[in-house]
Amino acid sequence: MPIQSEDLRNFVAVVEAGSLSAAAEVLGQTTSGVSRALTRLEEKLATSLLTRTTRRMDLTEEGTVFLQQARSILAALDQAEESMRLRTQKPVGKLRVDAAAPFLLHCIVPHVGAFRSAYPGIELELTTNDRFIDLVEQRTDIAIRIGELQDSTLHAKALSTARMNVVASPDYLAAHGTPEDVDALDTHTLLGFSQPDSLNMWPLLHAGGDRYPARPAVRASSGETIRQLALHGQGIACLSDFMSDADIASGRLVRLLATADSGYRQKISAVYYRNTQLARRISCFLDFLHERL
C-alpha cells in the first residue's frame, strides 16, 4: 500500500514528542492508535524505524534517513497548501516598506493610490533611509536597495536598473560654462554623496577607465538633497534616471557628457525575510512595483 501523508505525520510526531503517549496527545489520538499507525508504516517500508523499549525509543539508521525525508515532504505539502490558500484570499494587514527618499518619492509615492485600490486590505507604512538598515531592528518587511547587495541572509528580488545622468541646471551652465569632456569636470563644482564614496564614482569613460572619481565640493547624504542643489544651480551632479529624467525633459536640468556614458546601470532590488504570514502581502507589493518599473 502507498504511504499516506498521515503516516508521515504520525511518525514525525512520535519522534518529536519522544513517546507514543505524548504523540497521541499532540495528534488527538489514542496511544494504541498511534502505535498501530507506526507499525503499519514500518510494514509498508519493510524496515524498522524505531527501536522501542519500555523506557525509551531510538531511531534506527533507516529511521534517521526516513525522518529527514518525511520532514521535507511534509514541509513541501504544507507550503503548497498555504500557497493555494493564500491565492484565494485578499491579503490584509500592515506592510512596512523602507527606501531611500528619492526612490520613495519618485517611484513609490506616485503609485500608492493604484496599489491601495488593488489591495485595500493592506495597510502601507512607508519609511525613508538613505543607508542600508537592519530589517528586524527597524521592524521593516521590505527594503528597497540600490546598488550591489551585501547581506546574503536576505531574500532578494530584482526590480529594475537605473541609468545614471550627469546633470546641471541651465543657470549653472550659463555662469560656469558647459564641460566639453570628462577631464573638464576637474574645473567645475561637483555635487556628491557624503558616504559611501562608491556613489561618487560616476559612470563616465575617460583616460583612467570607465568610472570617473568625482571629488565633490558639496556633499550630502541624500540623493534628493543633491538633486535640489543641482536644481538651484550649485554644481554638477550624477543622479539616477528615476529622479532626473523629468527634470531633463522639462529643461530644469541639462544632461551632460552623454557620449561618455559607460553604460553602467545601478541595480534596484527589494530585500526581505521570508515569512509565511507576510508572503502574500510582500509578493503583491513586489509584483505590483516590478510591473511599474
Coordinates of N, CA and C in Angstrom, one line a residue, residues 65-268:
V65 N 17.3 8.4 8.4 CA 17.3 8.8 7.0 C 15.8 9.2 6.6
F66 N 14.9 8.3 7.0 CA 13.5 8.5 6.6 C 12.9 9.7 7.3
L67 N 13.3 10.0 8.5 CA 12.8 11.2 9.3 C 13.1 12.5 8.5
Q68 N 14.3 12.6 8.0 CA 14.7 13.8 7.2 C 13.9 13.9 6.0
Q69 N 13.6 12.8 5.3 CA 12.8 12.9 4.1 C 11.4 13.2 4.4
A70 N 10.9 12.6 5.5 CA 9.5 12.8 5.8 C 9.2 14.3 6.2
R71 N 10.2 14.9 6.9 CA 10.0 16.3 7.2 C 10.0 17.1 6.0
S72 N 10.8 16.8 5.0 CA 10.9 17.6 3.8 C 9.6 17.5 3.0
I73 N 9.1 16.3 2.9 CA 7.8 16.0 2.2 C 6.7 16.8 2.9
L74 N 6.6 16.7 4.2 CA 5.5 17.4 4.9 C 5.6 18.9 4.8
A75 N 6.9 19.4 4.8 CA 7.1 20.9 4.7 C 6.6 21.3 3.3
A76 N 6.9 20.5 2.3 CA 6.5 20.9 0.9 C 5.0 20.8 0.8
L77 N 4.3 19.9 1.4 CA 2.9 19.8 1.4 C 2.2 21.0 2.1
D78 N 2.8 21.4 3.2 CA 2.3 22.5 4.0 C 2.4 23.8 3.2
Q79 N 3.6 23.9 2.5 CA 3.8 25.1 1.7 C 2.9 25.2 0.5
A80 N 2.6 24.0 -0.1 CA 1.7 24.0 -1.3 C 0.3 24.4 -0.8
E81 N -0.1 23.8 0.3 CA -1.4 24.1 0.9 C -1.6 25.6 1.2
E82 N -0.5 26.1 1.9 CA -0.6 27.5 2.2 C -0.6 28.4 1.0
S83 N 0.2 28.1 0.0 CA 0.2 28.9 -1.2 C -1.2 28.9 -1.9
M84 N -1.9 27.8 -2.0 CA -3.2 27.7 -2.6 C -4.2 28.5 -1.7
R85 N -4.1 28.4 -0.4 CA -5.0 29.1 0.5 C -4.8 30.6 0.3
L86 N -3.6 31.0 0.2 CA -3.4 32.5 0.1 C -3.8 33.0 -1.2
R87 N -3.8 32.2 -2.3 CA -4.2 32.7 -3.6 C -5.7 33.0 -3.6
T88 N -6.4 32.4 -2.8 CA -7.9 32.6 -2.8 C -8.3 33.7 -1.8
Q89 N -7.4 34.3 -1.1 CA -7.7 35.3 -0.1 C -7.1 36.7 -0.6
K90 N -7.8 37.7 -0.2 CA -7.2 39.0 -0.4 C -6.3 39.3 0.7
P91 N -5.1 39.7 0.4 CA -4.1 40.0 1.5 C -4.5 41.1 2.4
V92 N -4.3 41.0 3.7 CA -4.7 42.1 4.6 C -3.5 42.2 5.6
G93 N -3.5 43.4 6.3 CA -2.6 43.6 7.4 C -1.5 44.7 7.0
K94 N -0.7 45.0 7.9 CA 0.3 46.0 7.7 C 1.5 45.5 6.9
L95 N 2.0 46.4 6.0 CA 3.2 46.1 5.3 C 4.2 47.3 5.4
R96 N 5.3 47.1 6.0 CA 6.3 48.2 6.2 C 7.3 48.2 5.1
V97 N 7.4 49.3 4.4 CA 8.4 49.4 3.3 C 9.3 50.5 3.5
D98 N 10.6 50.2 3.3 CA 11.6 51.3 3.5 C 12.4 51.5 2.2
A99 N 12.7 52.7 1.9 CA 13.5 53.0 0.7 C 14.2 54.4 0.9
A100 N 15.2 54.6 0.1 CA 15.9 55.9 0.1 C 14.8 56.9 -0.3
A101 N 14.9 58.2 0.2 CA 13.9 59.2 0.0 C 13.7 59.4 -1.5
P102 N 14.7 59.5 -2.4 CA 14.4 59.8 -3.8 C 13.6 58.7 -4.5
F103 N 13.9 57.4 -4.2 CA 13.2 56.3 -4.8 C 11.8 56.3 -4.2
L104 N 11.6 56.5 -2.9 CA 10.3 56.6 -2.4 C 9.4 57.6 -3.0
L105 N 10.0 58.8 -3.2 CA 9.2 60.0 -3.7 C 8.9 59.8 -5.2
H106 N 9.9 59.3 -6.0 CA 9.7 59.3 -7.4 C 9.2 58.0 -8.0
C107 N 9.4 56.9 -7.2 CA 9.0 55.6 -7.8 C 7.9 54.8 -7.0
I108 N 7.6 55.2 -5.8 CA 6.6 54.5 -5.0 C 5.4 55.4 -4.7
V109 N 5.6 56.6 -4.3 CA 4.5 57.5 -3.9 C 3.6 57.7 -5.1
P110 N 4.0 57.9 -6.4 CA 3.1 58.1 -7.5 C 2.1 56.9 -7.7
H111 N 2.5 55.7 -7.2 CA 1.7 54.5 -7.4 C 0.9 54.0 -6.2
V112 N 1.0 54.7 -5.1 CA 0.4 54.3 -3.9 C -1.2 54.2 -4.1
G113 N -1.7 55.2 -4.8 CA -3.2 55.2 -5.0 C -3.6 54.0 -5.7
A114 N -2.9 53.6 -6.8 CA -3.3 52.4 -7.6 C -3.1 51.1 -6.7
F115 N -2.1 51.1 -5.9 CA -1.9 49.9 -5.1 C -3.0 49.8 -4.1
R116 N -3.3 50.9 -3.4 CA -4.4 50.8 -2.4 C -5.7 50.4 -3.0
S117 N -6.0 50.8 -4.3 CA -7.2 50.4 -4.9 C -7.2 48.9 -5.2
A118 N -6.1 48.4 -5.6 CA -6.0 47.0 -5.9 C -6.0 46.1 -4.6
Y119 N -5.4 46.6 -3.6 CA -5.2 45.8 -2.3 C -5.6 46.7 -1.1
P120 N -6.9 47.0 -1.0 CA -7.4 47.9 0.1 C -7.2 47.3 1.5
G121 N -6.9 46.0 1.6 CA -6.7 45.4 2.9 C -5.3 45.6 3.4
I122 N -4.4 46.0 2.6 CA -3.0 46.2 3.0 C -2.8 47.6 3.5
E123 N -2.3 47.7 4.7 CA -2.0 49.0 5.3 C -0.5 49.3 5.2
L124 N -0.2 50.2 4.3 CA 1.2 50.6 4.0 C 1.8 51.5 5.0
E125 N 3.0 51.2 5.4 CA 3.7 52.1 6.3 C 5.1 52.4 5.6
L126 N 5.3 53.6 5.1 CA 6.5 53.9 4.3 C 7.5 54.7 5.2
T127 N 8.8 54.3 5.1 CA 9.8 55.0 5.8 C 11.0 55.2 4.9
T128 N 11.8 56.2 5.2 CA 12.9 56.6 4.3 C 14.2 56.5 5.1
N129 N 15.2 55.8 4.5 CA 16.6 55.8 5.0 C 17.5 55.8 3.8
D130 N 18.5 56.6 3.9 CA 19.5 56.6 2.8 C 20.6 55.7 2.9
R131 N 20.6 54.9 4.0 CA 21.6 53.9 4.3 C 20.9 52.5 4.4
F132 N 21.7 51.5 4.3 CA 21.1 50.1 4.5 C 20.8 50.0 5.9
I133 N 19.6 49.4 6.2 CA 19.1 49.2 7.5 C 19.0 47.7 7.9
D134 N 18.9 47.5 9.2 CA 18.6 46.1 9.7 C 17.1 46.0 9.7
L135 N 16.6 45.0 8.9 CA 15.1 44.9 8.8 C 14.5 44.6 10.1
V136 N 15.1 43.7 10.9 CA 14.5 43.3 12.1 C 14.5 44.4 13.1
E137 N 15.6 45.1 13.3 CA 15.8 46.1 14.2 C 14.9 47.3 13.9
Q138 N 14.7 47.6 12.6 CA 13.8 48.7 12.2 C 12.3 48.3 12.0
R139 N 12.0 47.0 12.3 CA 10.7 46.5 12.1 C 10.2 46.7 10.7
T140 N 11.0 46.4 9.7 CA 10.7 46.6 8.3 C 10.5 45.3 7.6
D141 N 9.4 45.2 6.7 CA 9.2 44.0 6.0 C 9.9 43.9 4.7
I142 N 10.0 45.1 4.0 CA 10.7 45.1 2.7 C 11.6 46.4 2.7
A143 N 12.8 46.2 2.2 CA 13.7 47.4 2.0 C 14.1 47.4 0.5
I144 N 13.9 48.6 -0.1 CA 14.4 48.8 -1.5 C 15.8 49.2 -1.4
R145 N 16.7 48.5 -2.1 CA 18.1 48.8 -2.0 C 18.6 49.1 -3.4
I146 N 19.4 50.1 -3.6 CA 20.0 50.5 -4.9 C 21.5 50.2 -4.8
G147 N 22.0 49.4 -5.7 CA 23.4 49.1 -5.8 C 23.6 47.6 -5.5
E148 N 24.8 47.2 -5.3 CA 25.2 45.8 -5.0 C 24.7 45.4 -3.7
L149 N 24.1 44.2 -3.6 CA 23.7 43.7 -2.3 C 24.8 42.9 -1.5
Q150 N 24.9 43.1 -0.2 CA 25.9 42.5 0.6 C 25.4 41.4 1.5
D151 N 24.2 41.6 2.0 CA 23.7 40.6 3.0 C 23.1 39.4 2.3
S152 N 23.7 38.3 2.4 CA 23.3 37.0 1.8 C 22.2 36.3 2.6
T153 N 21.9 36.8 3.8 CA 20.9 36.1 4.6 C 19.5 36.5 4.2
L154 N 19.4 37.6 3.4 CA 18.1 38.1 3.0 C 17.6 37.5 1.6
H155 N 16.3 37.4 1.5 CA 15.8 37.1 0.1 C 15.8 38.3 -0.7
A156 N 16.0 38.2 -2.0 CA 16.1 39.4 -2.8 C 15.3 39.2 -4.1
K157 N 14.7 40.3 -4.6 CA 14.0 40.3 -5.9 C 14.5 41.5 -6.7
A158 N 15.1 41.2 -7.9 CA 15.5 42.3 -8.7 C 14.3 43.0 -9.3
L159 N 14.2 44.3 -9.1 CA 13.1 45.1 -9.6 C 13.3 45.8 -10.9
S160 N 14.5 46.4 -11.0 CA 14.8 47.1 -12.2 C 16.3 47.6 -12.2
T161 N 16.7 48.4 -13.1 CA 18.0 49.0 -13.1 C 17.8 50.5 -13.4
A162 N 18.8 51.3 -13.0 CA 18.7 52.7 -13.3 C 19.9 53.3 -14.0
R163 N 19.7 54.0 -15.1 CA 20.8 54.7 -15.7 C 21.2 55.9 -14.9
M164 N 22.4 56.3 -15.0 CA 22.9 57.5 -14.3 C 23.1 58.7 -15.2
N165 N 22.6 59.8 -14.9 CA 22.7 61.0 -15.7 C 23.6 62.1 -15.0
V166 N 24.6 62.6 -15.7 CA 25.4 63.7 -15.2 C 24.6 65.0 -15.6
V167 N 24.3 65.8 -14.7 CA 23.4 66.9 -15.0 C 23.8 68.2 -14.3
A168 N 23.3 69.3 -14.8 CA 23.5 70.6 -14.2 C 22.3 71.5 -14.6
S169 N 22.0 72.5 -13.9 CA 21.0 73.4 -14.3 C 21.4 74.4 -15.3
P170 N 20.5 74.9 -16.1 CA 20.9 75.9 -17.1 C 21.5 77.1 -16.5
D171 N 21.1 77.6 -15.3 CA 21.7 78.7 -14.6 C 23.2 78.4 -14.3
Y172 N 23.5 77.2 -13.8 CA 24.9 76.9 -13.5 C 25.7 76.9 -14.8
L173 N 25.2 76.3 -15.9 CA 26.0 76.3 -17.1 C 26.2 77.6 -17.7
A174 N 25.2 78.5 -17.6 CA 25.3 79.9 -18.1 C 26.4 80.6 -17.3
A175 N 26.5 80.3 -16.0 CA 27.5 81.0 -15.2 C 28.9 80.4 -15.3
H176 N 29.0 79.1 -15.5 CA 30.3 78.5 -15.4 C 30.7 77.7 -16.7
G177 N 29.9 77.7 -17.7 CA 30.2 77.0 -19.0 C 29.9 75.5 -18.9
T178 N 29.8 74.9 -20.1 CA 29.4 73.5 -20.2 C 30.7 72.7 -20.4
P179 N 31.0 71.7 -19.6 CA 32.2 70.8 -19.8 C 32.1 70.1 -21.1
E180 N 33.1 70.2 -21.9 CA 33.1 69.5 -23.3 C 33.5 68.1 -23.2
D181 N 34.3 67.7 -22.2 CA 34.8 66.3 -22.0 C 34.9 66.1 -20.5
V182 N 35.2 64.8 -20.2 CA 35.2 64.4 -18.8 C 36.3 65.1 -18.0
D183 N 37.5 65.3 -18.6 CA 38.6 66.0 -17.9 C 38.2 67.4 -17.5
A184 N 37.3 68.0 -18.2 CA 36.9 69.4 -17.9 C 36.1 69.4 -16.5
L185 N 35.6 68.3 -16.1 CA 34.9 68.3 -14.8 C 35.8 68.7 -13.6
D186 N 37.1 68.5 -13.8 CA 38.0 68.9 -12.7 C 38.0 70.4 -12.4
T187 N 37.5 71.2 -13.4 CA 37.5 72.7 -13.2 C 36.1 73.1 -12.7
H188 N 35.2 72.2 -12.5 CA 33.8 72.6 -12.1 C 33.5 72.2 -10.6
T189 N 32.4 72.8 -10.1 CA 31.9 72.4 -8.8 C 31.0 71.2 -8.9
L190 N 31.5 70.1 -8.2 CA 30.7 68.9 -8.3 C 30.0 68.6 -7.0
L191 N 28.8 68.0 -7.2 CA 28.0 67.6 -6.0 C 28.0 66.1 -5.9
G192 N 28.1 65.6 -4.6 CA 28.2 64.2 -4.5 C 27.7 63.8 -3.1
F193 N 27.9 62.5 -2.8 CA 27.4 61.8 -1.6 C 28.5 61.9 -0.5
S194 N 28.0 62.1 0.7 CA 28.9 62.1 1.9 C 29.5 60.6 2.1
Q195 N 28.6 59.6 1.9 CA 29.0 58.2 2.0 C 27.9 57.4 1.4
P196 N 28.3 56.2 0.9 CA 29.6 55.7 0.7 C 30.3 56.4 -0.5
D197 N 31.6 56.4 -0.5 CA 32.3 57.1 -1.5 C 32.1 56.4 -2.9
S198 N 31.7 55.2 -2.9 CA 31.5 54.5 -4.2 C 30.4 55.1 -5.0
L199 N 29.5 55.9 -4.3 CA 28.5 56.6 -5.1 C 29.0 57.8 -5.8
N200 N 30.3 58.2 -5.5 CA 30.9 59.3 -6.2 C 31.8 58.8 -7.4
M201 N 31.6 57.5 -7.8 CA 32.3 57.0 -9.0 C 31.3 57.1 -10.1
W202 N 31.5 58.1 -10.9 CA 30.5 58.4 -12.0 C 30.8 57.5 -13.2
P203 N 29.7 57.0 -13.9 CA 29.9 56.1 -15.0 C 30.2 56.8 -16.3
L204 N 31.5 57.3 -16.3 CA 31.9 58.1 -17.5 C 33.3 57.5 -18.0
L205 N 33.3 57.3 -19.3 CA 34.6 56.8 -19.9 C 35.6 58.0 -20.0
H206 N 36.8 57.7 -19.5 CA 37.9 58.7 -19.6 C 39.2 57.9 -19.6
A207 N 40.3 58.7 -19.7 CA 41.6 58.0 -19.8 C 41.9 57.0 -18.7
G208 N 41.3 57.2 -17.6 CA 41.6 56.3 -16.4 C 40.7 55.1 -16.3
G209 N 39.7 55.0 -17.2 CA 38.8 53.8 -17.2 C 37.4 54.2 -17.4
D210 N 36.5 53.4 -16.9 CA 35.0 53.7 -17.2 C 34.3 54.2 -16.0
R211 N 35.0 54.6 -14.9 CA 34.4 55.2 -13.7 C 35.2 56.4 -13.3
Y212 N 34.5 57.6 -13.4 CA 35.2 58.8 -13.1 C 35.1 59.1 -11.6
P213 N 36.3 59.3 -10.8 CA 36.2 59.5 -9.4 C 35.9 61.0 -9.1
A214 N 34.7 61.3 -8.9 CA 34.3 62.7 -8.7 C 34.8 63.1 -7.3
R215 N 35.2 64.4 -7.2 CA 35.7 65.0 -5.9 C 34.7 66.1 -5.6
P216 N 33.6 65.8 -4.9 CA 32.6 66.8 -4.7 C 33.0 67.9 -3.8
A217 N 32.7 69.1 -4.2 CA 32.9 70.3 -3.3 C 31.8 70.4 -2.3
V218 N 30.6 69.9 -2.6 CA 29.5 69.9 -1.7 C 29.0 68.4 -1.6
R219 N 28.8 67.9 -0.4 CA 28.4 66.5 -0.2 C 27.1 66.5 0.6
A220 N 26.3 65.5 0.3 CA 25.0 65.3 1.1 C 24.8 63.8 1.2
S221 N 24.0 63.4 2.2 CA 23.7 62.0 2.5 C 22.5 61.5 1.6
S222 N 21.7 62.5 1.1 CA 20.5 62.1 0.4 C 20.6 62.5 -1.1
G223 N 20.2 61.6 -1.9 CA 20.2 62.0 -3.3 C 19.2 63.1 -3.6
E224 N 18.1 63.2 -2.9 CA 17.1 64.3 -3.1 C 17.7 65.6 -2.8
T225 N 18.6 65.7 -1.8 CA 19.3 66.9 -1.4 C 20.2 67.3 -2.5
I226 N 20.9 66.3 -3.1 CA 21.8 66.6 -4.2 C 21.0 67.1 -5.4
R227 N 19.9 66.5 -5.7 CA 19.0 67.0 -6.8 C 18.6 68.4 -6.6
Q228 N 18.2 68.8 -5.4 CA 17.8 70.1 -5.1 C 19.0 71.1 -5.3
L229 N 20.1 70.7 -4.8 CA 21.3 71.6 -5.0 C 21.6 71.8 -6.5
A230 N 21.5 70.7 -7.3 CA 21.7 70.9 -8.7 C 20.6 71.8 -9.3
L231 N 19.4 71.6 -8.9 CA 18.3 72.5 -9.5 C 18.5 74.0 -9.1
H232 N 19.1 74.2 -8.0 CA 19.4 75.6 -7.5 C 20.7 76.1 -8.1
G233 N 21.3 75.4 -9.0 CA 22.5 75.9 -9.7 C 23.8 75.9 -8.9
Q234 N 23.9 74.9 -8.0 CA 25.0 74.8 -7.1 C 26.2 74.0 -7.6
G235 N 25.9 73.3 -8.8 CA 27.0 72.5 -9.3 C 26.5 71.4 -10.2
I236 N 27.4 70.5 -10.6 CA 27.1 69.3 -11.5 C 26.9 68.1 -10.6
A237 N 25.9 67.3 -10.9 CA 25.6 66.1 -10.1 C 25.4 64.9 -11.0
C238 N 25.5 63.7 -10.4 CA 25.3 62.5 -11.1 C 24.1 61.8 -10.4
L239 N 22.9 61.8 -11.1 CA 21.7 61.3 -10.5 C 21.1 60.2 -11.2
S240 N 20.4 59.3 -10.5 CA 19.6 58.2 -11.2 C 18.6 58.7 -12.1
D241 N 18.3 58.0 -13.2 CA 17.3 58.5 -14.1 C 15.9 58.7 -13.5
F242 N 15.5 57.9 -12.5 CA 14.2 58.0 -12.0 C 14.0 59.3 -11.2
M243 N 15.1 60.0 -10.8 CA 14.9 61.2 -10.2 C 15.4 62.4 -11.0
S244 N 15.9 62.2 -12.2 CA 16.3 63.3 -13.0 C 15.7 63.4 -14.4
D245 N 15.1 62.3 -14.9 CA 14.6 62.3 -16.3 C 13.5 63.4 -16.4
A246 N 12.6 63.5 -15.5 CA 11.5 64.5 -15.6 C 12.1 65.9 -15.6
D247 N 13.2 66.2 -14.8 CA 13.8 67.5 -14.8 C 14.5 67.8 -16.1
I248 N 15.1 66.7 -16.7 CA 15.7 66.9 -18.0 C 14.7 67.2 -19.1
A249 N 13.6 66.5 -19.0 CA 12.5 66.7 -20.0 C 11.9 68.1 -19.9
S250 N 11.8 68.6 -18.7 CA 11.2 69.9 -18.6 C 12.2 71.1 -18.8
G251 N 13.5 70.7 -18.9 CA 14.5 71.8 -19.0 C 15.1 72.3 -17.7
R252 N 14.6 71.8 -16.6 CA 15.1 72.3 -15.3 C 16.6 71.8 -15.1
L253 N 16.9 70.7 -15.7 CA 18.3 70.2 -15.7 C 18.7 69.8 -17.1
V254 N 20.0 69.9 -17.4 CA 20.6 69.5 -18.7 C 21.5 68.3 -18.5
R255 N 21.3 67.3 -19.4 CA 22.2 66.2 -19.3 C 23.5 66.5 -20.0
L256 N 24.6 66.1 -19.3 CA 25.9 66.4 -19.8 C 26.7 65.2 -20.2
L257 N 27.6 65.3 -21.1 CA 28.6 64.2 -21.4 C 27.9 62.9 -21.7
A258 N 26.8 62.9 -22.4 CA 26.1 61.7 -22.7 C 26.9 60.7 -23.6
T259 N 27.8 61.2 -24.4 CA 28.6 60.4 -25.3 C 29.7 59.6 -24.5
A260 N 30.0 60.1 -23.3 CA 31.0 59.4 -22.5 C 30.3 58.4 -21.5
D261 N 29.0 58.2 -21.6 CA 28.3 57.3 -20.7 C 28.9 55.9 -20.9
S262 N 29.4 55.3 -19.8 CA 30.0 53.9 -19.9 C 29.0 52.8 -20.0
G263 N 27.7 53.1 -19.8 CA 26.7 52.1 -19.9 C 26.4 51.4 -18.5
Y264 N 27.0 51.8 -17.4 CA 26.7 51.3 -16.1 C 25.3 51.5 -15.7
R265 N 24.7 50.5 -15.1 CA 23.3 50.7 -14.5 C 23.3 50.2 -13.1
Q266 N 22.7 51.1 -12.2 CA 22.5 50.7 -10.8 C 21.4 49.6 -10.7
K267 N 21.7 48.6 -9.9 CA 20.7 47.6 -9.6 C 19.7 48.1 -8.6
I268 N 18.4 47.8 -8.8 CA 17.4 48.2 -7.8 C 16.8 46.9 -7.4

